[in-house]
Amino acid sequence: MSSSPAFLNGAKRWLLVGIVLAAVVSMFSGQFNRYHLGVIVDIGINIILAVSLNLINGHTGQFSLGHAGFMAVGGYTAAKISLVVSPMLPPALQPLLFLGALIAGGLLAALAGFGVGVPSLRLKGDYLAIVTLGFGEIIRVIVQNMEAVGAASGLKGIPKYTTLGWTFGLAAVTIYFVTSLVNSTYGRGFIAVSDDEVAASSMGINPVRYKVTAFVTGAFFAGIAGGLYAHHKQFLSPTGFDFLKSIDIVVMVILGGMGRTAGVVVAAILLTLLPEVLRQFSEYRMIIYSLLIIILMMARPQGLFTWNRKKGAA
Amino acid sequence: MSHPLLKLDHATIRFGGLTAVSKFNLEVQPCELIGLIGPNGAGKTTAFNMITGVYQATEGTIHLNGRCIAGVKPHELTSQGISRTFQNIRLFGSLSVIDNVRAAMQLHCKHGMSASLWRGARFKAHEKEVENRALELLDIFKLADTRDEEAKSLPYGDQRRLEIVRALATKPKLLLLDEPAAGMNPTEKEELMHLIRFIKDKFQIAVMLVEHDMTVVMGICERIAVLEYGVKIAEGTPDQIQRDPKVIAAYLGTEVQKEAPIDA
Ligand SMILES: Nc1ncnc2c1ncn2[C@@H]1O[C@H](COP(=O)(O)OP(=O)(O)O)[C@@H](O)[C@H]1O
Ligand SMILES: [Mg+2]
């Protein structure tokens, strides 16, 4: 067949291309102005958040409003780890520390996802939304009162590890992970549960297992995004993870067309850029932003980019 | 000692004050085609929901292959060999025709989450196998040409037939069909009944069939049970049922209604 090794076929090749591209562009990131670079990294982080929430809300049809909570768990965990460990390590080992801190944050967030997921999976629609919203707020209040992570005044002096390469490399991993998961016989189960839970269970699909898998996986990547965010802004405060952040991500998923990964990625890019473009309107910025969202939602409730009616085509 | 495939022993279910199915006794043998008939609201769909674990029997027991199914979840019952269609079609509307079938095949799928992520050569081979088998099943019902269409965009009759294909994809030993011919014209009905017979023989499965058209039921079923107000009023061969005074009384003047009873 082709000259590439067998394990590097199809989707995996694209993953590799994504990571390499991110790494190469990252080497030239010195050329960008700091503001632009910051916005680009924001975009990458939001792509991770939106694509991972899309697994829960889009493919699996659950309504989670807890993504900012998972992000907070991952962000604070990773930040605390690198704050404590980095002074003890030589510079050469710092990237390793960063990777470890990100994964630890992701894992703790996944654990939180499991904790929220299991008891709340009997709930549907609005009720699940309220429980996950409550979870996010609980996380925020806990952090606000935890001296170890700076409590209300925030966590300062987090090392600046996050680069364009890390962010987009991990965004590529997230996209690969979610689309590969869904695009298989096994993965059709997520969408089956979303379409009709009773029918799904009568066809031998265990809805609880799929929902928990979606929650845990989604939370893991939200945790990773939190870690990237922490080492990008170098400062964390509990207010950054309130429910408005969760809603921002939900809007990206809805405008992206619920379950359409490409659409969700584009929506994440647009909705990150929008507030930046609106900066010139200073105090009216958030009003215009909200109005635009409302108009978009009303004009295209099925998502901005629903050119292809086949859901789960990712 | 051999067990019947399915055994209902005084299976009863109440919703508040209403006894939807009362002391239902029934045995289904492997590879049998058995009809379940009765006027609207008689409890046929509810009986299906009890057998498939969607509802739990309030009293009495249900055994599948000699094992009591109390508390067993629907998806576990499916892996033990029960599958079904729904009176009010419940396809995975946003999935394509073939993906509806694939989704039902994940139960017997050897490759799960990690294989989906790694996407190695073995995974691809398995996926090809799954696709071929799905197409074979679709072909039996002449649906292979519609493979990439969205399930909910299919004509009504095709949706009903796709539900049967999807149910078959779980490799059942007992297939419950809840009014599979509803809304079809006599020719389509006739055709479908032949197909049901065909798949029963081909896959060696028992079929339990709910259908209103008496002539159709009489023509294809080996045995028939009749429910009225949740109570089994008769059971026997088509001949016996046709001559049963209670059945005649229950059906005389009762025209077949097309209201939508409560489904799962
Ligand atoms: N979940 C439920 N809650 C309350 N009543 C129900 C429920 N499901 C079915 N019933 C009632 O049980 C009776 C039998 O209904 P059903 O099994 O759908 O009849 P059939 O399928 O024979 O037409 C009806 O009176 C129906 O209203
Ligand atoms: Mg019915």
Coordinates of C-alpha atoms and ligand atoms in Angstrom, one line a residue:
Chain A
M1 CA 0.0 0.0 0.0
S2 CA 1.2 3.5 0.7
S3 CA 4.7 4.2 2.0
S4 CA 3.6 5.4 5.5
P5 CA 3.7 2.8 8.3
A6 CA 0.5 0.9 8.8
F7 CA -0.2 2.5 12.2
L8 CA -0.1 5.9 10.7
N9 CA -3.1 5.7 8.4
G10 CA -6.2 7.9 8.0
A11 CA -7.2 9.9 11.0
K12 CA -3.9 9.3 12.8
R13 CA -2.0 10.9 10.0
W14 CA -4.1 14.0 10.4
L15 CA -3.4 14.0 14.1
L16 CA 0.3 13.9 13.4
V17 CA 0.0 16.7 10.8
G18 CA -1.9 18.8 13.3
I19 CA 0.7 18.3 16.1
V20 CA 3.7 19.0 13.8
L21 CA 2.1 22.0 12.3
A22 CA 1.3 23.4 15.8
A23 CA 4.9 22.8 16.8
V24 CA 6.4 24.4 13.7
V25 CA 4.2 27.5 13.9
S26 CA 4.9 27.7 17.5
M27 CA 8.7 28.1 16.8
F28 CA 7.9 31.3 14.9
S29 CA 5.4 32.6 17.5
G30 CA 8.1 35.2 18.4
Q31 CA 7.0 37.1 15.2
F32 CA 3.5 37.6 16.4
N33 CA 2.6 40.5 18.6
R34 CA 1.7 39.6 22.1
Y35 CA -1.9 40.5 21.9
H36 CA -2.5 38.5 18.7
L37 CA -0.6 35.5 20.1
G38 CA -2.8 35.7 23.3
V39 CA -6.0 35.6 21.3
I40 CA -4.8 32.7 19.1
V41 CA -4.0 30.7 22.2
D42 CA -7.5 31.6 23.6
I43 CA -8.9 30.2 20.4
G44 CA -7.1 26.9 20.8
I45 CA -8.2 26.6 24.4
N46 CA -11.8 27.3 23.5
I47 CA -11.6 24.7 20.7
I48 CA -10.6 22.1 23.3
L49 CA -13.4 23.2 25.6
A50 CA -16.1 23.3 22.8
V51 CA -15.1 20.0 21.1
S52 CA -15.0 18.2 24.5
L53 CA -18.4 19.6 25.6
N54 CA -19.7 18.6 22.2
L55 CA -19.2 14.9 23.1
I56 CA -21.5 15.4 26.1
N57 CA -24.0 17.9 24.8
G58 CA -23.9 17.3 21.1
H59 CA -23.2 13.6 20.4
T60 CA -24.6 12.1 23.6
G61 CA -27.4 14.6 23.9
Q62 CA -26.9 15.5 27.6
F63 CA -27.3 19.1 28.8
S64 CA -24.3 19.8 30.9
L65 CA -23.6 23.3 32.2
G66 CA -20.6 22.2 34.3
H67 CA -17.8 22.6 31.8
A68 CA -16.3 25.7 33.6
G69 CA -16.3 23.6 36.8
F70 CA -14.2 20.8 35.2
M71 CA -12.0 23.5 33.6
A72 CA -11.4 25.0 37.1
V73 CA -10.6 21.6 38.6
G74 CA -8.0 21.0 35.9
G75 CA -6.6 24.5 35.9
Y76 CA -6.1 24.8 39.6
T77 CA -4.6 21.3 39.9
A78 CA -2.1 21.9 37.1
A79 CA -1.2 25.4 38.4
K80 CA -0.7 24.2 41.9
I81 CA 1.5 21.4 40.8
S82 CA 3.8 23.5 38.6
L83 CA 4.0 26.2 41.3
V84 CA 5.2 23.7 43.8
V85 CA 7.4 21.6 41.6
S86 CA 8.9 24.0 39.1
P87 CA 11.5 25.7 41.5
M88 CA 13.0 22.3 42.1
L89 CA 13.5 21.4 38.5
P90 CA 16.1 22.4 35.9
P91 CA 14.8 24.3 32.9
A92 CA 15.2 21.2 30.7
L93 CA 12.6 19.3 32.7
Q94 CA 10.0 22.1 32.8
P95 CA 8.1 20.9 29.7
L96 CA 7.8 17.4 31.2
L97 CA 6.5 19.0 34.4
F98 CA 4.0 20.9 32.3
L99 CA 2.8 17.8 30.6
G100 CA 2.5 16.0 33.9
A101 CA 0.6 18.9 35.5
L102 CA -1.8 19.0 32.6
I103 CA -2.5 15.3 32.7
A104 CA -2.9 15.4 36.5
G105 CA -5.4 18.3 36.1
G106 CA -7.2 16.4 33.3
L107 CA -7.4 13.2 35.5
L108 CA -8.8 15.1 38.5
A109 CA -11.3 16.8 36.3
A110 CA -12.3 13.4 34.8
L111 CA -12.7 12.1 38.4
A112 CA -15.0 15.1 39.0
G113 CA -16.8 14.2 35.8
F114 CA -17.4 10.7 37.1
G115 CA -18.6 12.1 40.4
V116 CA -21.1 14.4 38.8
G117 CA -22.0 12.0 36.0
V118 CA -23.0 8.9 38.0
P119 CA -25.6 10.3 40.3
S120 CA -27.0 12.8 37.9
L121 CA -27.5 10.5 34.9
R122 CA -30.9 9.5 35.9
L123 CA -31.8 13.2 35.4
K124 CA -32.8 14.5 32.0
G125 CA -32.6 17.8 30.2
D126 CA -33.3 20.7 32.4
Y127 CA -32.7 18.8 35.6
L128 CA -29.3 17.6 34.5
A129 CA -28.5 21.1 33.4
I130 CA -29.3 22.5 36.9
V131 CA -27.3 19.8 38.7
T132 CA -24.2 20.4 36.6
L133 CA -24.7 24.1 37.0
G134 CA -24.8 23.6 40.7
F135 CA -21.6 21.5 40.5
G136 CA -19.8 24.3 38.7
E137 CA -20.8 26.8 41.3
I138 CA -19.8 24.5 44.2
I139 CA -16.3 24.1 42.6
R140 CA -16.1 27.9 42.4
V141 CA -17.1 28.4 46.0
I142 CA -14.7 25.7 47.2
V143 CA -11.8 27.3 45.4
Q144 CA -12.8 30.7 46.7
N145 CA -12.3 29.4 50.2
M146 CA -9.2 27.3 49.7
E147 CA -6.2 29.1 51.0
A148 CA -3.9 26.6 49.3
V149 CA -4.9 28.0 45.9
G150 CA -5.1 31.6 46.8
A151 CA -8.8 31.7 47.8
A152 CA -10.6 34.8 46.6
S153 CA -7.5 36.7 45.7
G154 CA -6.5 34.1 43.2
L155 CA -3.4 32.1 42.3
K156 CA -0.5 34.2 41.1
G157 CA 2.8 33.7 39.4
I158 CA 2.0 30.5 37.5
P159 CA 4.9 29.7 35.1
K160 CA 4.2 30.7 31.5
Y161 CA 4.4 27.3 30.0
T162 CA 1.5 27.5 27.5
T163 CA 2.6 28.1 24.0
L164 CA 0.9 28.0 20.7
G165 CA 2.4 24.6 20.0
W166 CA 1.1 23.0 23.2
T167 CA -2.3 24.5 22.8
F168 CA -2.9 23.5 19.2
G169 CA -1.2 20.2 19.6
L170 CA -3.6 19.4 22.4
A171 CA -6.5 20.8 20.4
A172 CA -5.6 18.3 17.6
V173 CA -5.4 15.5 20.1
T174 CA -8.9 16.5 21.5
I175 CA -10.4 16.6 18.0
Y176 CA -8.9 13.3 17.1
F177 CA -10.0 11.7 20.3
V178 CA -13.6 12.8 20.1
T179 CA -14.1 12.2 16.4
S180 CA -12.4 8.8 16.5
L181 CA -14.5 7.8 19.5
V182 CA -17.7 8.7 17.8
N183 CA -16.9 7.4 14.3
S184 CA -17.1 3.7 14.9
T185 CA -19.6 1.0 15.5
Y186 CA -19.0 1.5 19.2
G187 CA -19.3 5.2 18.9
R188 CA -22.7 5.2 17.1
G189 CA -23.9 4.3 20.6
F190 CA -23.4 7.8 21.8
I191 CA -25.6 9.2 19.1
A192 CA -28.2 6.4 19.6
V193 CA -28.5 7.3 23.2
S194 CA -28.9 10.9 22.2
D195 CA -31.6 10.1 19.6
D196 CA -33.7 7.7 21.7
E197 CA -32.6 6.3 25.0
V198 CA -35.4 3.7 25.3
A199 CA -34.8 2.4 21.8
A200 CA -31.0 2.4 22.4
S201 CA -31.3 0.3 25.6
S202 CA -33.6 -2.1 23.8
M203 CA -30.9 -2.5 21.2
G204 CA -28.4 -3.6 23.7
I205 CA -26.8 -0.2 24.3
N206 CA -26.1 0.6 27.9
P207 CA -27.1 4.3 28.1
V208 CA -25.4 4.8 31.5
R209 CA -22.1 3.5 30.4
Y210 CA -22.1 5.8 27.3
K211 CA -23.2 8.9 29.3
V212 CA -20.5 8.3 32.0
T213 CA -17.9 7.8 29.3
A214 CA -19.0 11.0 27.6
F215 CA -18.9 12.9 30.9
V216 CA -15.5 11.5 32.0
T217 CA -13.9 12.1 28.6
G218 CA -15.4 15.6 28.2
A219 CA -14.3 16.5 31.7
F220 CA -10.8 15.3 31.1
F221 CA -10.3 17.5 28.2
A222 CA -11.9 20.4 29.9
G223 CA -9.4 19.9 32.7
I224 CA -6.6 20.0 30.1
A225 CA -8.0 23.2 28.7
G226 CA -8.0 24.6 32.3
G227 CA -4.4 23.7 32.7
L228 CA -3.4 25.4 29.4
Y229 CA -5.5 28.5 30.5
A230 CA -3.7 28.7 33.8
H231 CA -0.2 28.6 32.3
H232 CA -1.3 31.1 29.6
K233 CA -2.8 33.8 31.8
Q234 CA -0.4 33.0 34.7
F235 CA -3.1 34.0 37.1
L236 CA -6.3 32.2 38.2
S237 CA -9.2 33.6 40.1
P238 CA -12.5 31.8 40.9
T239 CA -14.5 34.4 39.0
G240 CA -13.0 33.2 35.7
F241 CA -14.8 29.9 36.1
D242 CA -18.4 31.1 36.8
F243 CA -21.4 29.7 35.0
L244 CA -21.1 32.4 32.3
K245 CA -18.0 30.6 31.1
S246 CA -20.0 27.4 30.9
I247 CA -22.7 29.1 28.9
D248 CA -20.1 30.5 26.5
I249 CA -19.0 27.0 25.7
V250 CA -22.5 25.7 25.4
V251 CA -23.2 28.5 22.9
M252 CA -20.2 27.4 20.8
V253 CA -21.6 23.9 20.7
I254 CA -25.1 25.0 19.8
L255 CA -24.0 27.4 17.1
G256 CA -21.5 24.8 15.8
G257 CA -24.5 22.5 15.2
M258 CA -24.6 20.0 18.1
G259 CA -22.5 17.0 17.3
R260 CA -20.7 18.5 14.3
T261 CA -17.1 18.8 15.2
A262 CA -16.0 20.9 12.3
G263 CA -18.9 23.4 13.0
V264 CA -18.1 23.5 16.7
V265 CA -14.4 24.3 15.9
V266 CA -15.5 27.2 13.6
A267 CA -18.0 28.4 16.2
A268 CA -15.2 28.3 18.9
I269 CA -13.0 30.4 16.6
L270 CA -15.7 33.0 15.8
L271 CA -17.0 33.4 19.3
T272 CA -13.5 33.9 20.6
L273 CA -12.8 36.5 18.0
L274 CA -16.1 38.3 18.3
P275 CA -15.5 40.0 21.7
E276 CA -12.1 41.0 20.6
V277 CA -13.4 42.6 17.4
L278 CA -16.0 44.4 19.5
R279 CA -13.4 45.9 21.8
Q280 CA -13.7 49.3 20.1
F281 CA -17.3 49.5 21.4
S282 CA -15.8 49.4 25.0
E283 CA -18.7 49.4 27.5
Y284 CA -21.3 48.3 24.9
R285 CA -19.2 45.3 24.0
M286 CA -20.9 42.6 26.0
I287 CA -24.3 44.0 25.1
I288 CA -23.5 43.7 21.4
Y289 CA -22.0 40.3 21.9
S290 CA -25.1 39.0 23.7
L291 CA -27.4 40.5 21.1
L292 CA -25.4 38.9 18.2
I293 CA -25.6 35.6 20.0
I294 CA -29.4 35.9 20.4
I295 CA -29.8 36.9 16.7
L296 CA -27.6 34.0 15.6
M297 CA -29.5 31.5 17.8
M298 CA -32.8 32.8 16.4
A299 CA -31.7 32.8 12.8
R300 CA -30.0 29.5 12.8
P301 CA -31.2 27.3 15.7
Q302 CA -29.8 24.2 14.0
G303 CA -26.3 25.7 14.0
L304 CA -24.4 28.0 11.8
F305 CA -22.8 25.4 9.6
T306 CA -25.4 22.7 9.1
W307 CA -24.5 22.1 5.5
N308 CA -24.5 18.3 6.1
R309 CA -27.7 16.9 7.7
K310 CA -26.0 13.7 8.8
K311 CA -25.4 14.0 12.5
G312 CA -22.3 12.5 13.9
A313 CA -20.6 12.7 10.6
A314 CA -18.1 14.8 12.8
Chain B
M1 CA -34.5 -30.4 31.5
S2 CA -35.3 -28.0 28.8
H3 CA -36.9 -24.6 29.4
P4 CA -39.3 -22.7 27.2
L5 CA -37.5 -19.7 25.6
L6 CA -39.9 -17.4 27.4
K7 CA -42.3 -18.1 30.2
L8 CA -44.7 -15.7 31.7
D9 CA -46.2 -16.9 35.0
H10 CA -49.1 -14.7 36.2
A11 CA -47.3 -11.6 35.0
T12 CA -49.2 -8.6 36.2
I13 CA -48.6 -4.9 35.9
R14 CA -50.5 -2.1 37.5
F15 CA -50.4 1.6 36.8
G16 CA -52.0 3.2 39.9
G17 CA -55.5 1.7 39.9
L18 CA -55.4 0.3 36.4
T19 CA -54.3 -3.3 35.9
A20 CA -52.9 -3.1 32.4
V21 CA -51.9 -6.8 32.2
S22 CA -53.4 -9.3 34.6
K23 CA -52.0 -12.8 35.5
F24 CA -50.7 -13.4 32.0
N25 CA -49.5 -16.9 31.5
L26 CA -47.7 -17.7 28.3
E27 CA -44.9 -19.9 27.0
V28 CA -42.9 -19.3 23.9
Q29 CA -40.8 -22.1 22.4
P30 CA -37.7 -21.5 20.3
C31 CA -38.4 -20.7 16.6
E32 CA -42.1 -20.3 17.2
L33 CA -44.2 -17.7 15.5
I34 CA -46.8 -16.6 18.0
G35 CA -49.5 -13.9 17.6
L36 CA -50.6 -11.6 20.3
I37 CA -53.9 -10.0 19.5
G38 CA -56.6 -8.0 21.2
P39 CA -58.5 -4.7 20.9
N40 CA -56.7 -1.4 21.4
G41 CA -55.7 -0.8 25.0
A42 CA -55.8 -4.6 25.8
G43 CA -52.2 -4.5 27.1
K44 CA -50.2 -5.9 24.2
T45 CA -47.6 -3.2 24.1
T46 CA -47.5 -3.2 27.9
A47 CA -46.8 -6.9 27.8
F48 CA -43.9 -6.3 25.4
N49 CA -42.6 -3.6 27.7
M50 CA -42.6 -6.1 30.6
I51 CA -40.9 -8.8 28.6
T52 CA -38.2 -6.4 27.4
G53 CA -37.5 -4.9 30.9
V54 CA -38.8 -1.4 30.1
Y55 CA -41.4 -2.0 32.8
Q56 CA -41.1 -4.3 35.8
A57 CA -44.0 -6.7 36.5
T58 CA -45.8 -5.8 39.6
E59 CA -46.6 -9.4 40.3
G60 CA -45.8 -12.7 38.8
T61 CA -42.6 -13.8 37.1
I62 CA -41.0 -13.8 33.7
H63 CA -38.3 -16.3 32.8
L64 CA -36.0 -16.1 29.8
N65 CA -34.3 -19.4 29.1
G66 CA -35.2 -20.5 32.6
R67 CA -33.7 -17.3 34.2
C68 CA -35.9 -14.8 36.0
I69 CA -35.7 -11.4 34.4
A70 CA -36.9 -9.3 37.4
G71 CA -34.7 -6.2 37.7
V72 CA -32.7 -7.0 34.6
K73 CA -32.1 -3.9 32.5
P74 CA -33.4 -3.7 28.9
H75 CA -29.9 -3.7 27.4
E76 CA -28.9 -6.7 29.4
L77 CA -32.1 -8.6 28.2
T78 CA -31.1 -7.7 24.6
S79 CA -27.7 -9.3 25.2
Q80 CA -29.6 -12.4 26.5
G81 CA -31.5 -12.6 23.3
I82 CA -34.6 -10.4 23.3
S83 CA -35.1 -7.7 20.7
R84 CA -38.1 -5.7 19.6
T85 CA -39.6 -3.1 17.4
F86 CA -41.9 -0.3 18.6
Q87 CA -45.5 0.5 17.8
N88 CA -44.7 4.2 17.4
I89 CA -41.5 4.0 15.5
R90 CA -38.4 4.8 17.5
L91 CA -35.5 4.8 15.1
F92 CA -32.3 6.7 15.7
G93 CA -33.6 9.5 13.6
S94 CA -30.4 11.5 13.0
L95 CA -28.3 8.5 12.2
S96 CA -28.2 7.1 8.6
V97 CA -30.0 3.9 7.8
I98 CA -26.9 1.8 8.0
D99 CA -25.7 3.4 11.2
N100 CA -29.0 2.5 12.8
V101 CA -28.1 -1.1 12.2
R102 CA -24.5 -0.6 13.2
A103 CA -25.6 1.0 16.5
A104 CA -27.5 -2.2 17.2
M105 CA -24.5 -4.3 16.4
Q106 CA -22.2 -2.7 18.9
L107 CA -23.5 -5.3 21.4
H108 CA -21.6 -8.1 19.7
C109 CA -18.8 -5.9 18.6
K110 CA -15.4 -7.1 19.5
H111 CA -13.8 -3.7 19.2
G112 CA -14.7 -1.0 21.7
M113 CA -13.4 2.3 22.8
S114 CA -9.7 1.7 22.7
A115 CA -9.9 0.2 19.2
S116 CA -11.9 3.1 18.0
L117 CA -9.2 5.4 19.2
W118 CA -6.3 3.4 17.9
R119 CA -8.0 2.6 14.6
G120 CA -5.6 -0.1 13.7
A121 CA -5.8 -2.6 10.8
R122 CA -7.8 -5.1 13.0
F123 CA -10.3 -2.3 13.8
K124 CA -10.7 -1.5 10.1
A125 CA -11.3 -5.2 9.3
H126 CA -13.9 -5.5 12.0
E127 CA -15.7 -2.4 10.9
K128 CA -15.8 -3.7 7.3
E129 CA -17.3 -6.9 8.6
V130 CA -19.9 -5.0 10.6
E131 CA -20.7 -3.0 7.5
N132 CA -21.1 -6.0 5.3
R133 CA -23.4 -7.8 7.8
A134 CA -25.5 -4.6 8.2
L135 CA -25.8 -4.5 4.4
E136 CA -26.8 -8.1 4.2
L137 CA -29.6 -7.6 6.7
L138 CA -30.7 -4.4 5.0
D139 CA -30.8 -6.3 1.7
I140 CA -33.3 -8.8 3.0
F141 CA -35.7 -5.9 3.5
K142 CA -34.7 -4.1 0.3
L143 CA -33.2 -1.2 2.2
A144 CA -29.6 -1.5 1.2
D145 CA -30.0 1.3 -1.4
T146 CA -31.1 3.7 1.2
R147 CA -28.0 3.0 3.4
D148 CA -26.8 6.6 3.6
E149 CA -30.1 8.3 4.0
E150 CA -31.1 9.8 7.3
A151 CA -33.4 7.3 9.0
K152 CA -36.1 9.8 9.8
S153 CA -36.4 10.9 6.1
L154 CA -37.4 7.4 5.0
P155 CA -41.0 6.7 4.0
Y156 CA -43.1 5.3 6.8
G157 CA -43.2 1.7 5.7
D158 CA -39.4 1.7 5.2
Q159 CA -39.0 3.0 8.7
R160 CA -41.0 0.1 10.1
R161 CA -38.9 -2.3 8.1
L162 CA -35.7 -0.7 9.2
E163 CA -36.8 -1.2 12.8
I164 CA -37.0 -4.9 12.2
V165 CA -33.6 -4.9 10.6
R166 CA -32.2 -3.0 13.5
A167 CA -33.8 -5.5 15.9
L168 CA -32.3 -8.4 14.0
A169 CA -28.9 -6.9 14.2
T170 CA -28.7 -7.6 17.9
K171 CA -28.9 -11.3 17.0
P172 CA -32.0 -12.1 19.0
K173 CA -33.5 -15.5 19.9
L174 CA -36.9 -13.9 20.5
L175 CA -38.1 -11.0 18.4
L176 CA -41.1 -8.9 19.5
L177 CA -42.8 -7.1 16.7
D178 CA -45.4 -4.5 17.8
E179 CA -47.7 -3.8 14.9
P180 CA -45.0 -3.9 12.3
A181 CA -47.5 -3.6 9.4
A182 CA -49.4 -0.6 10.8
G183 CA -50.1 1.9 8.1
M184 CA -49.2 -0.4 5.3
N185 CA -51.5 -1.4 2.4
P186 CA -52.7 -5.0 2.0
T187 CA -50.0 -5.8 -0.5
E188 CA -47.2 -4.4 1.6
K189 CA -48.6 -6.2 4.6
E190 CA -48.7 -9.5 2.7
E191 CA -45.1 -9.0 1.7
L192 CA -44.0 -8.1 5.2
M193 CA -45.6 -11.2 6.7
H194 CA -43.7 -13.4 4.2
L195 CA -40.5 -11.6 5.2
I196 CA -41.2 -12.2 8.8
R197 CA -41.7 -15.9 8.2
F198 CA -38.5 -15.9 6.1
I199 CA -36.3 -14.3 8.8
K200 CA -37.8 -16.6 11.5
D201 CA -36.7 -19.6 9.5
K202 CA -33.4 -18.2 8.3
F203 CA -32.2 -17.0 11.7
Q204 CA -34.0 -19.6 13.7
I205 CA -35.7 -17.2 16.0
A206 CA -39.0 -17.1 17.8
V207 CA -41.2 -14.2 16.8
M208 CA -44.0 -12.7 18.9
L209 CA -46.2 -10.6 16.6
V210 CA -48.8 -8.0 17.5
E211 CA -51.0 -7.2 14.5
H212 CA -54.6 -6.0 14.2
D213 CA -55.4 -7.5 10.8
M214 CA -57.0 -10.9 11.8
T215 CA -56.6 -12.5 8.4
V216 CA -52.9 -11.7 8.4
V217 CA -52.4 -13.0 11.9
M218 CA -54.4 -16.1 11.2
G219 CA -52.5 -16.8 8.0
I220 CA -49.0 -16.7 9.5
C221 CA -49.0 -17.5 13.2
E222 CA -48.7 -21.0 14.6
R223 CA -50.3 -20.1 17.8
I224 CA -52.2 -17.1 19.0
A225 CA -52.9 -15.5 22.4
V226 CA -55.8 -13.1 22.8
L227 CA -55.8 -10.3 25.4
E228 CA -58.8 -8.2 26.4
Y229 CA -58.6 -5.6 29.2
G230 CA -55.3 -7.1 30.2
V231 CA -56.6 -10.6 30.6
K232 CA -55.8 -13.5 28.3
I233 CA -59.2 -14.7 27.1
A234 CA -58.0 -17.4 24.7
E235 CA -55.0 -19.2 23.4
G236 CA -54.6 -21.8 20.7
T237 CA -54.1 -22.5 17.0
P238 CA -55.6 -20.0 14.5
D239 CA -58.5 -22.4 13.9
Q240 CA -59.3 -22.7 17.6
I241 CA -59.1 -18.9 18.0
Q242 CA -61.3 -18.3 15.0
R243 CA -64.1 -20.4 16.6
D244 CA -63.7 -19.2 20.1
P245 CA -66.9 -17.5 21.3
K246 CA -65.1 -15.2 23.7
V247 CA -62.8 -14.0 20.9
I248 CA -65.7 -13.5 18.6
A249 CA -67.5 -11.5 21.2
A250 CA -64.4 -9.3 21.8
Y251 CA -63.9 -8.7 18.2
L252 CA -67.4 -8.5 16.7
G253 CA -68.3 -4.9 16.0
T254 CA -64.9 -3.8 17.2
E255 CA -63.4 -2.1 14.3
V256 CA -59.7 -1.6 14.2
Q257 CA -59.0 1.8 15.7
K258 CA -56.0 3.8 14.8
E259 CA -55.5 5.8 17.9
A260 CA -52.0 6.0 19.4
P261 CA -51.8 3.9 22.6
I262 CA -49.1 4.7 25.1
D263 CA -45.9 3.1 24.2
A264 CA -42.6 2.9 26.1
Ligands
LIG1 N1 -47.0 4.0 31.5 C1 -48.3 3.8 31.6 N2 -48.9 4.5 32.6 C2 -50.3 4.3 32.7 N3 -51.0 3.6 32.0 C3 -50.5 2.9 31.0 C4 -49.1 3.0 30.8 N4 -48.8 2.2 29.7 C5 -49.9 1.6 29.3 N5 -50.9 2.0 30.1 C6 -52.3 1.6 29.9 O1 -52.4 0.2 29.8 C7 -53.4 -0.2 29.0 C8 -52.9 -1.0 27.9 O2 -52.2 -0.3 26.9 P1 -51.3 -0.9 25.7 O3 -50.5 -2.0 26.3 O4 -50.7 0.2 25.0 O5 -52.5 -1.5 24.8 P2 -52.4 -2.2 23.4 O6 -50.9 -2.2 23.0 O7 -52.9 -3.5 23.6 O8 -53.2 -1.3 22.5 C9 -54.0 1.1 28.4 O9 -55.2 1.4 29.2 C10 -53.0 2.1 28.7 O10 -53.6 3.4 28.9
MG2 MG -50.1 -1.3 21.4

